[in-house]
PDB file of C-alpha atoms in Angstrom:
ATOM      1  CA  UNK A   1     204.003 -44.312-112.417  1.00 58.00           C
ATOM      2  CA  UNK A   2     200.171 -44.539-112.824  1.00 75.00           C
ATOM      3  CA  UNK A   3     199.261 -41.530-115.462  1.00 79.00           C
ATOM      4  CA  UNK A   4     197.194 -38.493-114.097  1.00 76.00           C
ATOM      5  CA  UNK A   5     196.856 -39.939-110.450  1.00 74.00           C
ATOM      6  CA  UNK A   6     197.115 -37.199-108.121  1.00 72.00           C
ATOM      7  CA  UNK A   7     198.830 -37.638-104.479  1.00 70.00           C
ATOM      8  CA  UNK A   8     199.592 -35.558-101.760  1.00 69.00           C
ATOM      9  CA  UNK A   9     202.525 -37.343-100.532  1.00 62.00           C
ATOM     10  CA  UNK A  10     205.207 -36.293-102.491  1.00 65.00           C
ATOM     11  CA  UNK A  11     207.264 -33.383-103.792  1.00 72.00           C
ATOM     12  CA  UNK A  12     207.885 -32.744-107.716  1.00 74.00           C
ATOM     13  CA  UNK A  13     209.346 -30.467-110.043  1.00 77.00           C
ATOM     14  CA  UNK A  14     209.535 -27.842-110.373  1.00 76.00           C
ATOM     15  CA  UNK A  15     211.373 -27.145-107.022  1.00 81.00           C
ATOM     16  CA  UNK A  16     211.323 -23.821-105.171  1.00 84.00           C
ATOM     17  CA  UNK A  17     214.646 -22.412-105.575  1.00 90.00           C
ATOM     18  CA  UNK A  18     215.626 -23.779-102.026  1.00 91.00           C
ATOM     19  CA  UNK A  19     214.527 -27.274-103.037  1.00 90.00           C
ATOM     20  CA  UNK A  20     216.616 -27.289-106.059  1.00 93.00           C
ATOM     21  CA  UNK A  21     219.437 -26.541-104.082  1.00 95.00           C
ATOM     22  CA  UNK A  22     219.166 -28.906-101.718  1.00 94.00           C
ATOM     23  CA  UNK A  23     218.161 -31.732-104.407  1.00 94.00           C
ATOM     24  CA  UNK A  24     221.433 -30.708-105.780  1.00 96.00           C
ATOM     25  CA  UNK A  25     223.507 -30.665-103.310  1.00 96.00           C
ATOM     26  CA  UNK A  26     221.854 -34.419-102.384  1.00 96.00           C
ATOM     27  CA  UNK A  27     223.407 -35.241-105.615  1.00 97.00           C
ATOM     28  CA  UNK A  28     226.510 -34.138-105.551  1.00 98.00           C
ATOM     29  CA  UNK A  29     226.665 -36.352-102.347  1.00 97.00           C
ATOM     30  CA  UNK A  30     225.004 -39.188-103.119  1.00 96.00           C
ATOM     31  CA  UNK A  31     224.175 -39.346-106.334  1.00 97.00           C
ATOM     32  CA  UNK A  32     220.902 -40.196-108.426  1.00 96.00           C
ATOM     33  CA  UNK A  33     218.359 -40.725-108.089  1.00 93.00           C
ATOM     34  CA  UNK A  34     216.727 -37.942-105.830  1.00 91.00           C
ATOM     35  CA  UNK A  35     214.739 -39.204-102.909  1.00 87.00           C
ATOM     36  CA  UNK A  36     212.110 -36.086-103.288  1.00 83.00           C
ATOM     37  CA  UNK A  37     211.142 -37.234 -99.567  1.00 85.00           C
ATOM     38  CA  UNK A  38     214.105 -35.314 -98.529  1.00 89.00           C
ATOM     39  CA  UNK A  39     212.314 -32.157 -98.382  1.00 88.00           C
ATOM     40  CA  UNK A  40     209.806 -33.413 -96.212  1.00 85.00           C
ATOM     41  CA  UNK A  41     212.320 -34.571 -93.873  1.00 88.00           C
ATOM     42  CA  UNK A  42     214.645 -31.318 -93.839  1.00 91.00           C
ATOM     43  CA  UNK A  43     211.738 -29.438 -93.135  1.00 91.00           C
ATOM     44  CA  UNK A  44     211.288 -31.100 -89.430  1.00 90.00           C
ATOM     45  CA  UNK A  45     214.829 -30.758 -88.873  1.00 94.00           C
ATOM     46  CA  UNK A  46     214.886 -27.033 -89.779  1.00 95.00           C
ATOM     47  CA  UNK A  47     212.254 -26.427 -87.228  1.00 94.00           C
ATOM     48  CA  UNK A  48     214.431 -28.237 -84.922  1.00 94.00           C
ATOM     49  CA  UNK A  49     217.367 -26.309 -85.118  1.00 96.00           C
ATOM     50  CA  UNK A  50     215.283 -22.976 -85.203  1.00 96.00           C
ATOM     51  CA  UNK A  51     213.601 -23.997 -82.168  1.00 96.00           C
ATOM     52  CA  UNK A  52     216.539 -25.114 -80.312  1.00 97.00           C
ATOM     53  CA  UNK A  53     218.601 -21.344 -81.653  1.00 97.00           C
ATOM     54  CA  UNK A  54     215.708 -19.292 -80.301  1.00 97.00           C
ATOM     55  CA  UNK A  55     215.243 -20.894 -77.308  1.00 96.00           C
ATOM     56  CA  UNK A  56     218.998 -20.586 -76.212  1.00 96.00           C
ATOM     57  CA  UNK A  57     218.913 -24.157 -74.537  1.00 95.00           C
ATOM     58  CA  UNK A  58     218.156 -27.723 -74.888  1.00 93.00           C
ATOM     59  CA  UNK A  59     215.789 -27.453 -71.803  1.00 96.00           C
ATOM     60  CA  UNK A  60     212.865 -29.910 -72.600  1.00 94.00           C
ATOM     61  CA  UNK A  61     210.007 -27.477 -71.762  1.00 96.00           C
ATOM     62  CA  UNK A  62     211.800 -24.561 -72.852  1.00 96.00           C
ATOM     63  CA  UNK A  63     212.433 -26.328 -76.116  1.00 94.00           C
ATOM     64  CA  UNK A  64     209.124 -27.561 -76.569  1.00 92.00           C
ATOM     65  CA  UNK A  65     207.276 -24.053 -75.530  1.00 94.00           C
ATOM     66  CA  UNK A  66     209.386 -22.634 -78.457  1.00 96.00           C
ATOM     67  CA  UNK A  67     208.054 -25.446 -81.131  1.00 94.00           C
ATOM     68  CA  UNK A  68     205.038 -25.041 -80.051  1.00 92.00           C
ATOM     69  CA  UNK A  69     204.382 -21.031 -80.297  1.00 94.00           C
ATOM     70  CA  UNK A  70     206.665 -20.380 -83.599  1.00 95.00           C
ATOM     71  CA  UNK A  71     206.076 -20.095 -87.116  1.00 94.00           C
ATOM     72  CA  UNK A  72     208.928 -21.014 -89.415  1.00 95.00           C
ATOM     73  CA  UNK A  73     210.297 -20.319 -92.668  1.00 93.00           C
ATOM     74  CA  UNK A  74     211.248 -23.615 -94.191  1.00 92.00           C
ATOM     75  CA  UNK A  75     212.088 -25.558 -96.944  1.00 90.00           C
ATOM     76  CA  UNK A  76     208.607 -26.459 -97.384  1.00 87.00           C
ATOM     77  CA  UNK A  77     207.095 -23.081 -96.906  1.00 86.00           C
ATOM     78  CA  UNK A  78     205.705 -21.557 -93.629  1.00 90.00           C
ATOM     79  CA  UNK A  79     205.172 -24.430 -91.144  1.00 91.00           C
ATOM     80  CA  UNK A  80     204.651 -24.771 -87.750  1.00 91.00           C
ATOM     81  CA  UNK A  81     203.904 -27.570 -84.680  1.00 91.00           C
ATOM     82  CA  UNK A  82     199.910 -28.051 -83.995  1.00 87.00           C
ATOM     83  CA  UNK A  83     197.304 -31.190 -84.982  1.00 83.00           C
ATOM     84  CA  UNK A  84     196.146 -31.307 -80.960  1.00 84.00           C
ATOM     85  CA  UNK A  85     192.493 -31.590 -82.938  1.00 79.00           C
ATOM     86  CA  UNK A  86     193.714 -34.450 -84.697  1.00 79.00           C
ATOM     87  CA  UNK A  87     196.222 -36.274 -82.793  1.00 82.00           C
ATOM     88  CA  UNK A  88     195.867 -34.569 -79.191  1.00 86.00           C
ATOM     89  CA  UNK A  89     199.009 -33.020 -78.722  1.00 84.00           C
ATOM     90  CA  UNK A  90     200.450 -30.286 -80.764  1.00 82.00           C
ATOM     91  CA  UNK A  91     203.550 -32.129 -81.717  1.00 86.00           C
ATOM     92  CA  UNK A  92     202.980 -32.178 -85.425  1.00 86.00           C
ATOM     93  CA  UNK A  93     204.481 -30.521 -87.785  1.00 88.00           C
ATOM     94  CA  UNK A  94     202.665 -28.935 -90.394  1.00 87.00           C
ATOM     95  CA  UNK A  95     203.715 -27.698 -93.735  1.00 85.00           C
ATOM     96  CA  UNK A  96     202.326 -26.682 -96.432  1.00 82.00           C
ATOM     97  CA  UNK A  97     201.016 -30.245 -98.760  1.00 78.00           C
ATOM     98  CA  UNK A  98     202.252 -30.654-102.198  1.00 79.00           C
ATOM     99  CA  UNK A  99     199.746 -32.035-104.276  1.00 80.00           C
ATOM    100  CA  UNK A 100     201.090 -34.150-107.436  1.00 79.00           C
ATOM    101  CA  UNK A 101     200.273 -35.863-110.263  1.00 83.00           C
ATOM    102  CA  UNK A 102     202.024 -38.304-112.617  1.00 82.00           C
ATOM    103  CA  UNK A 103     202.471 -36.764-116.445  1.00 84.00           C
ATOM    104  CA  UNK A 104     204.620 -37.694-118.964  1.00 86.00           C
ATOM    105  CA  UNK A 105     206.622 -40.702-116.730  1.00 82.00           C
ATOM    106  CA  UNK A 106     207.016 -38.214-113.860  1.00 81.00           C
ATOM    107  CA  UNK A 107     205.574 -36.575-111.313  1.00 80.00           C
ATOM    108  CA  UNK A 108     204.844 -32.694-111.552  1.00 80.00           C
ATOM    109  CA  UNK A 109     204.261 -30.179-109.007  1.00 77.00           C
ATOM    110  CA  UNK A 110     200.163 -28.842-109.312  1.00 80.00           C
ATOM    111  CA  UNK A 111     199.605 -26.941-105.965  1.00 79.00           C
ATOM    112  CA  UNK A 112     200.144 -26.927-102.110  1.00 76.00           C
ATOM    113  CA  UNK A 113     197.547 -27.053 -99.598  1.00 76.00           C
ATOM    114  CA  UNK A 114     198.369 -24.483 -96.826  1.00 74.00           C
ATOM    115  CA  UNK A 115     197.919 -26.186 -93.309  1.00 68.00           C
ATOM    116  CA  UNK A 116     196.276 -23.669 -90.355  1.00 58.00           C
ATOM    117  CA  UNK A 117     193.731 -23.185 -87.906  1.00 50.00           C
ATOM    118  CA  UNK A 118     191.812 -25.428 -90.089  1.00 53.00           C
ATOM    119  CA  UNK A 119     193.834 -28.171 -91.101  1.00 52.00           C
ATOM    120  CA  UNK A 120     193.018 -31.082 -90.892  1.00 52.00           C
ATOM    121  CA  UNK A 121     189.141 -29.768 -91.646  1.00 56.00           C
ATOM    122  CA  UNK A 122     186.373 -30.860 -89.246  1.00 56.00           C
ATOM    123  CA  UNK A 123     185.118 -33.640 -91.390  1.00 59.00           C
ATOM    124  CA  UNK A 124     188.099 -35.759 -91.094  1.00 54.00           C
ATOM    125  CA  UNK A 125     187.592 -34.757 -86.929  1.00 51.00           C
ATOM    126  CA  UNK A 126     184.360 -36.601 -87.081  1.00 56.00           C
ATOM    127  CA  UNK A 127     183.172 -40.073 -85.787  1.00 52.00           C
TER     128      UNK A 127
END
């Protein structure tokens, strides 16, 4: 671990209290180390399984209408299914971006970049 880089692709301690649960229960399954990635990853299932409650069916468009027009509570924080600026369908799911940097052999938690109406900004939009 390079000292005092900072990334935005992975999740560190300290965990929100539902993180630490999770990374615990991970352990008492699998055992070390912690993939941290796991968060990432539960938090597109979660929205799944929302969706799929609140809708009341597996009905493709049905489904997808619900992904599409929900916020959810997740692991990760609020987070919901958009980028159709970026990628050209809002299939994405975005969650909140935890911003890291290696200190002291590990990596620690510094911040998390909300996503929204404005994420990703315009400049990374542009030719």
């Amino acid at each position: 671990v390079m000292e005092g880089v900072i990334s935005g692709t992975q999740y560190a301690e300290p965990f929100t209290a539902q993180q630490q649960a999770l990374k615990e229960r991970y352990l008492a399954k699998y055992g070390p180390p912690f993939v941290a990635d796991t968060i990432g990853q539960s938090t597109s299932w979660e929205m799944l399984f929302e969706a799929i409650e609140l809708a009341g069916t597996w009905e493709t468009q049905a489904l997808v209408n619900t992904l599409r027009t929900t916020e959810f509570d997740t692991i990760s924080g609020k987070a919901h299914y958009g980028g159709k600026e970026f990628y050209g369908i809002d299939n994405a799911p975005l969650y909140p971006l935890w911003i890291g940097t290696a200190k002291g052999g590990k990596i620690v938690h510094l911040d998390a970049i909300e996503t929204g109406a404005n994420y990703p900004p315009p400049s990374v939009l542009q030719d």
